[in-house]
Short mmCIF file of C-alpha atoms in Angstrom, two decimals:
data_model
loop_
_atom_site.label_atom_id
_atom_site.label_comp_id
_atom_site.label_asym_id
_atom_site.label_seq_id
_atom_site.Cartn_x
_atom_site.Cartn_y
_atom_site.Cartn_z
CA MET X 1 13.46 12.95 -18.27
CA LYS X 2 15.35 10.14 -16.53
CA VAL X 3 14.04 8.91 -13.18
CA LEU X 4 15.56 6.42 -10.75
CA LEU X 5 12.64 4.76 -8.94
CA ILE X 6 13.64 2.86 -5.77
CA ILE X 7 11.06 0.40 -4.45
CA GLU X 8 10.94 -2.49 -2.01
CA GLY X 9 9.55 -5.85 -3.12
CA THR X 10 5.94 -6.00 -4.41
CA TYR X 11 5.85 -4.84 -8.06
CA PRO X 12 5.79 -6.68 -10.42
CA TRP X 13 5.21 -10.00 -8.62
CA TYR X 14 2.81 -9.51 -5.74
CA ARG X 15 -0.73 -8.15 -5.58
CA GLY X 16 -1.27 -5.19 -3.32
CA GLY X 17 -1.75 -1.46 -3.10
CA VAL X 18 1.87 -0.44 -3.63
CA SER X 19 2.29 -2.83 -6.57
CA GLU X 20 -0.81 -1.37 -8.19
CA TRP X 21 0.38 2.19 -7.54
CA VAL X 22 3.80 1.52 -9.10
CA TYR X 23 2.27 -0.10 -12.16
CA ARG X 24 -0.20 2.76 -12.70
CA TYR X 25 2.54 5.33 -12.08
CA LEU X 26 4.78 3.78 -14.74
CA SER X 27 1.87 3.35 -17.16
CA HIS X 28 0.74 6.97 -16.92
CA LEU X 29 4.17 8.64 -17.03
CA GLN X 30 5.08 7.41 -20.49
CA GLU X 31 7.19 10.48 -21.32
CA PHE X 32 9.69 9.59 -18.59
CA ASP X 33 12.47 6.98 -18.78
CA PHE X 34 12.81 4.82 -15.67
CA THR X 35 15.51 2.78 -14.04
CA ILE X 36 14.00 0.68 -11.26
CA LEU X 37 16.14 -0.30 -8.30
CA GLN X 38 14.32 -2.91 -6.25
CA ILE X 39 15.36 -3.93 -2.75
CA ALA X 40 14.23 -7.52 -2.35
CA THR X 41 15.04 -10.76 -0.58
CA ASP X 42 16.47 -13.75 -2.42
CA GLU X 43 12.95 -15.08 -2.96
CA PHE X 44 12.10 -12.07 -5.11
CA GLN X 45 15.51 -12.02 -6.76
CA GLY X 46 15.04 -15.51 -8.18
CA LEU X 47 11.98 -14.47 -10.15
CA ASN X 48 11.93 -13.37 -13.78
CA PRO X 49 10.32 -9.93 -14.23
CA SER X 50 9.08 -10.83 -17.70
CA GLU X 51 6.97 -13.63 -16.18
CA ALA X 52 5.53 -11.52 -13.37
CA LEU X 53 1.96 -10.72 -12.35
CA TYR X 54 2.26 -7.13 -13.61
CA PRO X 55 3.85 -6.39 -17.00
CA LEU X 56 7.01 -4.32 -17.19
CA THR X 57 6.12 -1.10 -18.97
CA ASP X 58 7.99 0.00 -22.11
CA ASN X 59 9.51 3.03 -20.38
CA ILE X 60 11.61 0.86 -18.01
CA ASN X 61 15.19 1.01 -19.29
CA ASP X 62 16.71 -1.14 -16.56
CA PHE X 63 15.46 -3.26 -13.66
CA ILE X 64 18.08 -3.81 -10.94
CA ARG X 65 17.59 -5.91 -7.83
CA ILE X 66 19.68 -5.86 -4.66
CA SER X 67 19.27 -7.55 -1.28
CA PRO X 68 18.28 -5.56 1.82
CA PRO X 69 21.01 -4.91 4.39
CA GLU X 70 21.62 -7.03 7.46
CA LEU X 71 21.25 -4.60 10.33
CA GLY X 72 23.20 -4.99 13.55
CA SER X 73 24.01 -2.95 16.62
CA ASP X 74 25.70 -0.24 14.55
CA THR X 75 22.98 0.64 12.02
CA SER X 76 24.96 3.40 10.30
CA ALA X 77 27.98 1.19 9.68
CA HIS X 78 25.86 -1.64 8.29
CA LEU X 79 24.01 0.72 5.97
CA GLU X 80 27.24 2.27 4.64
CA HIS X 81 28.68 -1.20 4.00
CA TRP X 82 25.47 -2.15 2.17
CA TYR X 83 25.62 1.05 0.13
CA ASP X 84 29.20 0.40 -0.95
CA GLN X 85 28.33 -3.18 -1.90
CA ALA X 86 25.26 -2.14 -3.88
CA LEU X 87 27.13 0.48 -5.87
CA SER X 88 30.18 -1.70 -6.49
CA ASN X 89 28.06 -4.00 -8.68
CA HIS X 90 26.26 -1.22 -10.57
CA THR X 91 27.09 2.17 -12.06
CA LEU X 92 24.25 4.15 -10.53
CA SER X 93 26.56 6.79 -9.07
CA ASP X 94 27.82 7.54 -12.59
CA SER X 95 24.36 7.72 -14.15
CA GLU X 96 22.67 10.93 -15.22
CA PHE X 97 19.30 10.99 -13.48
CA ASP X 98 17.08 14.04 -13.35
CA LEU X 99 15.21 12.80 -10.28
CA VAL X 100 15.41 10.08 -7.64
CA HIS X 101 11.99 8.86 -6.44
CA VAL X 102 11.55 6.56 -3.42
CA THR X 103 8.33 4.94 -2.19
CA ASN X 104 9.03 4.68 1.54
CA THR X 105 11.33 5.85 4.32
CA GLY X 106 12.78 2.40 4.97
CA PHE X 107 15.78 0.99 3.14
CA ALA X 108 14.60 2.58 -0.12
CA GLY X 109 14.39 5.98 1.54
CA TRP X 110 17.86 5.74 3.05
CA LEU X 111 19.46 4.45 -0.15
CA GLY X 112 17.71 7.07 -2.27
CA SER X 113 18.79 9.84 0.09
CA ARG X 114 22.40 8.68 0.10
CA LEU X 115 22.56 8.30 -3.67
CA ALA X 116 20.74 11.56 -4.43
CA ASN X 117 23.26 13.41 -2.28
CA GLN X 118 26.18 11.73 -4.03
CA ILE X 119 24.98 12.48 -7.56
CA ASP X 120 23.49 15.88 -6.62
CA THR X 121 19.98 15.04 -7.82
CA PRO X 122 16.61 16.06 -6.30
CA LEU X 123 14.92 13.42 -4.13
CA LEU X 124 11.14 12.89 -4.17
CA LEU X 125 9.57 10.76 -1.44
CA THR X 126 6.10 9.23 -1.81
CA GLU X 127 5.40 7.57 1.53
CA HIS X 128 2.85 4.78 1.33
CA ALA X 129 3.27 3.33 4.81
CA ILE X 130 4.95 4.30 8.07
CA TYR X 131 7.30 1.35 8.55
CA TRP X 132 8.18 2.02 12.18
CA LYS X 133 4.47 2.25 12.95
CA GLU X 134 3.82 -1.10 11.26
CA ILE X 135 6.57 -2.70 13.37
CA GLU X 136 5.00 -1.19 16.48
CA MET X 137 1.62 -2.64 15.46
CA GLY X 138 2.99 -6.17 15.00
CA ALA X 139 4.23 -6.53 11.41
CA VAL X 140 6.30 -9.70 10.94
CA ALA X 141 7.87 -8.67 7.61
CA LEU X 142 8.39 -5.62 5.41
CA GLU X 143 7.50 -5.31 1.73
CA CYS X 144 11.02 -6.23 0.65
CA GLY X 145 10.70 -9.54 2.50
CA TYR X 146 12.86 -8.41 5.43
CA LYS X 147 11.80 -10.33 8.55
CA ILE X 148 11.12 -8.43 11.76
CA PRO X 149 12.75 -10.08 14.81
CA GLU X 150 10.39 -11.69 17.31
CA GLY X 151 11.96 -10.61 20.60
CA SER X 152 10.39 -7.55 22.23
CA ARG X 153 13.72 -5.77 22.77
CA ASP X 154 14.82 -6.55 19.21
CA LYS X 155 11.54 -5.13 17.92
CA ILE X 156 12.02 -1.95 19.92
CA ASN X 157 15.53 -1.58 18.51
CA MET X 158 14.23 -2.23 14.99
CA MET X 159 11.48 0.35 15.42
CA SER X 160 14.06 2.87 16.60
CA SER X 161 16.26 2.12 13.57
CA PHE X 162 13.38 2.72 11.17
CA LYS X 163 12.53 5.98 12.89
CA GLU X 164 16.12 7.05 12.21
CA LEU X 165 15.77 6.03 8.56
CA ALA X 166 12.56 8.06 8.30
CA LEU X 167 14.14 11.12 9.90
CA TYR X 168 17.10 10.89 7.49
CA THR X 169 14.84 10.54 4.46
CA TYR X 170 12.60 13.46 5.46
CA LYS X 171 15.69 15.61 5.96
CA ASN X 172 17.05 14.83 2.49
CA ALA X 173 13.84 14.81 0.45
CA GLU X 174 13.24 17.95 -1.57
CA GLN X 175 9.53 17.08 -1.51
CA VAL X 176 7.56 14.72 0.74
CA VAL X 177 4.30 13.32 -0.63
CA THR X 178 1.95 11.27 1.50
CA VAL X 179 -0.82 9.06 0.15
CA SER X 180 -2.53 9.13 3.54
CA GLU X 181 -3.91 12.09 5.46
CA SER X 182 -3.81 10.04 8.66
CA ASN X 183 -0.02 9.63 8.39
CA ILE X 184 0.78 13.35 8.31
CA PRO X 185 1.03 13.78 12.13
CA TYR X 186 3.54 10.89 12.34
CA GLN X 187 5.57 12.37 9.49
CA LYS X 188 5.66 15.82 11.08
CA GLU X 189 6.69 14.24 14.39
CA LEU X 190 9.94 13.11 12.75
CA GLY X 191 10.69 16.36 10.96
CA ALA X 192 8.84 16.20 7.63
CA THR X 193 7.77 19.64 6.41
CA ASP X 194 5.72 21.04 3.52
CA ILE X 195 4.00 17.69 3.02
CA ILE X 196 1.83 17.33 -0.09
CA TYR X 197 -1.15 14.98 0.00
CA ILE X 198 -1.64 13.09 -3.26
CA PRO X 199 -3.97 10.16 -2.57
CA ASN X 200 -4.30 6.66 -3.93
CA GLY X 201 -6.67 6.12 -6.81
CA ILE X 202 -8.55 3.90 -9.22
CA PRO X 203 -8.95 3.84 -13.00
CA ALA X 204 -11.79 6.12 -14.07
CA SER X 205 -13.15 3.19 -16.10
CA TRP X 206 -13.88 1.33 -12.84
CA LEU X 207 -16.48 3.87 -11.71
CA ARG X 208 -19.99 2.42 -11.86
CA SER X 209 -23.00 4.69 -12.11
CA GLU X 210 -25.49 1.85 -11.55
CA LYS X 211 -25.49 -1.08 -9.14
CA SER X 212 -27.98 -3.93 -8.84
CA ARG X 213 -28.30 -5.64 -5.47
CA ALA X 214 -29.84 -8.91 -4.31
CA ASP X 215 -31.81 -9.43 -1.10
CA ARG X 216 -28.81 -11.01 0.63
CA PRO X 217 -25.78 -8.71 0.83
CA VAL X 218 -22.35 -9.92 -0.25
CA ILE X 219 -19.60 -9.02 2.21
CA GLY X 220 -16.08 -9.33 0.84
CA TRP X 221 -12.53 -9.24 2.12
CA VAL X 222 -9.56 -8.49 -0.17
CA GLY X 223 -5.88 -8.50 0.69
CA ARG X 224 -2.58 -10.21 1.22
CA CYS X 225 -2.53 -13.05 3.72
CA ALA X 226 -0.33 -11.02 6.05
CA GLU X 227 -0.44 -10.41 9.78
CA MET X 228 -0.94 -6.67 9.30
CA LYS X 229 -4.07 -7.33 7.23
CA ASN X 230 -5.51 -9.48 10.06
CA PRO X 231 -7.51 -11.87 7.82
CA LEU X 232 -8.62 -14.10 10.71
CA ALA X 233 -10.76 -11.24 12.06
CA PHE X 234 -13.06 -11.67 9.06
CA PHE X 235 -14.25 -14.98 10.47
CA GLU X 236 -15.09 -13.22 13.75
CA LEU X 237 -17.23 -10.80 11.75
CA VAL X 238 -18.97 -13.78 10.14
CA ASP X 239 -19.76 -15.09 13.62
CA GLY X 240 -21.04 -11.64 14.57
CA PHE X 241 -24.00 -11.99 12.18
CA LYS X 242 -25.44 -14.98 14.01
CA GLY X 243 -28.77 -13.95 15.44
CA HIS X 244 -29.14 -10.92 13.17
CA SER X 245 -31.96 -10.49 10.67
CA ILE X 246 -29.80 -10.85 7.55
CA THR X 247 -27.76 -13.80 6.26
CA PRO X 248 -24.97 -12.34 4.12
CA LYS X 249 -22.85 -14.17 1.62
CA PHE X 250 -19.15 -14.01 2.48
CA ARG X 251 -16.25 -14.03 0.06
CA MET X 252 -12.51 -13.71 0.77
CA LEU X 253 -9.96 -12.88 -1.93
CA LEU X 254 -6.54 -13.70 -0.52
CA SER X 255 -3.09 -13.50 -2.07
CA ASP X 256 0.22 -14.96 -0.95
CA ALA X 257 2.41 -12.83 1.30
CA ASN X 258 5.10 -15.39 2.18
CA GLU X 259 3.80 -15.62 5.76
CA ASN X 260 3.48 -19.38 5.66
CA GLU X 261 2.27 -20.11 9.19
CA LEU X 262 -0.53 -17.56 8.93
CA GLU X 263 -1.52 -18.91 5.52
CA LYS X 264 -1.77 -22.45 6.93
CA GLN X 265 -3.96 -21.15 9.75
CA VAL X 266 -6.25 -19.21 7.40
CA ARG X 267 -6.63 -22.17 5.05
CA SER X 268 -7.50 -24.39 8.00
CA VAL X 269 -10.09 -21.97 9.42
CA CYS X 270 -11.64 -21.58 5.96
CA LYS X 271 -12.54 -25.27 6.04
CA ASP X 272 -14.53 -24.70 9.24
CA TYR X 273 -16.60 -21.93 7.63
CA PRO X 274 -18.44 -23.39 4.62
CA GLU X 275 -20.45 -20.16 4.35
CA VAL X 276 -17.21 -18.31 3.47
CA GLU X 277 -15.92 -18.69 -0.07
CA CYS X 278 -12.12 -18.40 0.04
CA ILE X 279 -10.43 -17.59 -3.28
CA TRP X 280 -6.65 -17.43 -3.62
CA ASN X 281 -4.46 -15.40 -5.98
CA GLN X 282 -7.16 -14.13 -8.30
CA PRO X 283 -7.60 -10.51 -9.51
CA ALA X 284 -10.00 -8.71 -7.18
CA LYS X 285 -11.39 -6.63 -10.03
CA ASN X 286 -13.38 -9.64 -11.22
CA PHE X 287 -15.29 -9.78 -7.92
CA PHE X 288 -15.81 -6.20 -6.71
CA SER X 289 -18.96 -5.80 -8.80
CA ASP X 290 -20.67 -8.49 -6.68
CA PHE X 291 -19.80 -6.91 -3.34
CA ASP X 292 -22.19 -4.79 -1.31
CA PHE X 293 -19.71 -4.34 1.55
CA LEU X 294 -15.93 -4.69 1.87
CA SER X 295 -14.58 -5.65 5.27
CA ILE X 296 -11.22 -4.08 6.20
CA THR X 297 -9.70 -5.74 9.26
CA SER X 298 -6.12 -4.39 9.21
CA HIS X 299 -4.21 -3.64 12.41
CA ASN X 300 -2.64 -0.63 10.69
CA GLU X 301 -3.30 1.12 7.39
CA SER X 302 -2.38 4.24 5.47
CA GLN X 303 -4.93 4.74 2.70
CA PRO X 304 -6.15 1.26 1.70
CA LEU X 305 -6.36 1.02 -2.07
CA VAL X 306 -9.06 -1.65 -1.78
CA MET X 307 -11.22 0.90 0.04
CA LEU X 308 -11.26 3.08 -3.08
CA GLU X 309 -11.60 0.13 -5.46
CA ALA X 310 -14.64 -1.07 -3.53
CA LEU X 311 -16.30 2.35 -3.53
CA ALA X 312 -15.72 2.66 -7.28
CA HIS X 313 -17.99 -0.41 -7.55
CA LYS X 314 -20.42 1.00 -4.95
CA ALA X 315 -19.42 -1.50 -2.30
CA LEU X 316 -19.22 0.12 1.13
CA PRO X 317 -16.00 -0.33 3.17
CA VAL X 318 -16.68 -1.39 6.77
CA GLY X 319 -14.38 -1.94 9.72
CA PHE X 320 -12.73 -0.36 12.71
CA ARG X 321 -11.42 3.16 12.17
CA VAL X 322 -7.83 2.74 10.93
CA GLY X 323 -5.66 4.99 8.79
CA ASP X 324 -7.81 6.79 6.22
CA LEU X 325 -10.69 4.37 6.72
CA THR X 326 -12.97 6.88 8.44
CA GLU X 327 -16.57 8.01 8.12
CA LYS X 328 -15.51 9.92 4.98
CA TYR X 329 -15.11 6.61 3.17
CA GLY X 330 -17.03 3.93 5.02
CA LEU X 331 -19.09 2.60 7.90
CA VAL X 332 -16.70 2.42 10.84
CA SER X 333 -16.63 1.60 14.53
CA PRO X 334 -14.09 2.82 17.10
CA PRO X 335 -11.00 0.62 17.52
CA GLY X 336 -11.56 -2.00 20.18
CA SER X 337 -15.30 -2.28 19.53
CA SER X 338 -16.84 -5.70 19.06
CA LEU X 339 -17.22 -7.23 15.62
CA GLU X 340 -20.71 -8.30 16.67
CA GLY X 341 -21.52 -4.62 17.16
CA LEU X 342 -20.16 -3.85 13.69
CA ALA X 343 -22.34 -6.62 12.27
CA GLY X 344 -25.32 -4.94 13.91
CA LYS X 345 -24.48 -1.58 12.29
CA ILE X 346 -24.17 -3.27 8.89
CA THR X 347 -27.52 -5.01 9.40
CA ARG X 348 -29.36 -1.83 10.34
CA LEU X 349 -27.93 0.10 7.40
CA TRP X 350 -28.72 -2.69 4.93
CA ASN X 351 -32.30 -2.97 6.18
CA ASN X 352 -32.84 0.75 5.46
CA ARG X 353 -32.07 0.45 1.76
CA LEU X 354 -32.83 4.08 0.90
CA HIS X 355 -30.42 5.35 3.54
CA PHE X 356 -27.86 2.70 2.53
CA ASN X 357 -27.89 3.82 -1.10
CA ARG X 358 -27.51 7.49 -0.15
CA TYR X 359 -24.68 6.62 2.23
CA VAL X 360 -22.80 4.70 -0.47
CA ASN X 361 -23.44 7.26 -3.22
CA THR X 362 -22.01 10.12 -1.15
CA ARG X 363 -18.74 8.23 -0.72
CA PHE X 364 -18.75 7.06 -4.33
CA GLU X 365 -18.89 10.69 -5.45
CA ARG X 366 -15.89 11.53 -3.25
CA VAL X 367 -13.85 8.84 -5.00
CA LYS X 368 -15.06 10.00 -8.41
CA GLU X 369 -14.02 13.59 -7.73
CA ASN X 370 -10.69 13.03 -5.98
CA HIS X 371 -9.30 9.56 -6.62
CA THR X 372 -8.80 8.71 -10.30
CA TRP X 373 -5.33 7.71 -11.47
CA GLU X 374 -5.58 10.07 -14.42
CA GLN X 375 -5.91 13.08 -12.12
CA ILE X 376 -3.36 11.80 -9.61
CA PHE X 377 -0.54 11.15 -12.05
CA SER X 378 -1.17 14.40 -13.86
CA ASP X 379 -0.33 16.00 -10.51
CA TYR X 380 2.80 13.85 -10.24
CA GLU X 381 3.92 14.73 -13.75
CA THR X 382 3.72 18.44 -12.97
CA LEU X 383 5.48 18.00 -9.63
CA MET X 384 8.30 15.87 -11.04
CA LYS X 385 8.98 18.21 -13.95
CA ASN X 386 9.13 21.16 -11.57
CA MET X 387 11.61 19.31 -9.33
CA SER X 388 13.88 17.84 -12.00
CA ARG X 389 17.14 18.99 -13.47
CA VAL X 390 15.42 19.07 -16.87
CA GLU X 391 13.29 21.97 -15.63
CA GLU X 392 16.35 23.70 -14.21
CA ALA X 393 18.23 23.37 -17.51
CA ALA X 394 15.26 24.79 -19.43
CA GLU X 395 15.15 27.82 -17.16
CA GLU X 396 18.85 28.48 -17.71
#
């Protein structure tokens, strides 16, 4: 079975939830042959995939990179020009794919829809993030490296353009899959129907049945140094523990996101907080086992992969309610609450160790039952075979 996978940025160079998902997806679906079409800025295009953070799996037959479009006042015209340019340098329209799979409703979604229609191939959408919602919440760049304009009117126009892209992708997708239950209302609002929920996951080997804990809790933060992840809020949480009965250890695991001004600011603030250990560009897996809590400070989220990775190691996610970070998975406060108040909730739970352990174990079991990659990509394999032209040919 031949699949065209269209992604934006991330894999195989950058750490993050979508990169991890793509790598696990490719690793588990070994029976399929993949062509990857990546939409990426020049910064990504100058990198060698064979020297990347994630390995390229053996089932990748071709890895093609193209630049994102330059949008203007006439979005449709700019997109059509971009489409013609992209296809003039490659032979994708002449290729025999059994399925086109896109990972968002942005540029990848539009391009996948347009190409799937041209080559008469089923389109599968797995939506990881609502791009127009991220722009509304203050994102400064998209995964492909595309910069969001700073002016308020320009942002409104950009948000409107990405709503149009989403509507077009939903209309053309034979199947819409969401990784986030919290995104379903936004998807339905723009016309998505018959949405399937297939969540994010973790390797089953990460699940820990036992966990030893010290007297002082370790509170971690893991993510890209990006505005949407709101890393500076972690230092406010650190301040929130002043005057409380516990003195946690704090550890931040940050990775580059090409948001240079924010990175400079975070590095500067780190120097003013000697109690916070700041670690850059290291695999989070090596540190989760030490965490008792994981702070999630994002302005907007779908289903944070780090939330599941933390729970697999019996570290409790904490933060304001955002995306799928709810009471089902963590200790949360309503949006707009104080971080000092959240610190108080963490303190009270930690000081009642029996209740804390029960609270964590309940959420650990939810991850164990519903969120392993093995189970998730078995579902994808069945879905993709049912959708593909291979299945249709077999029935004939």
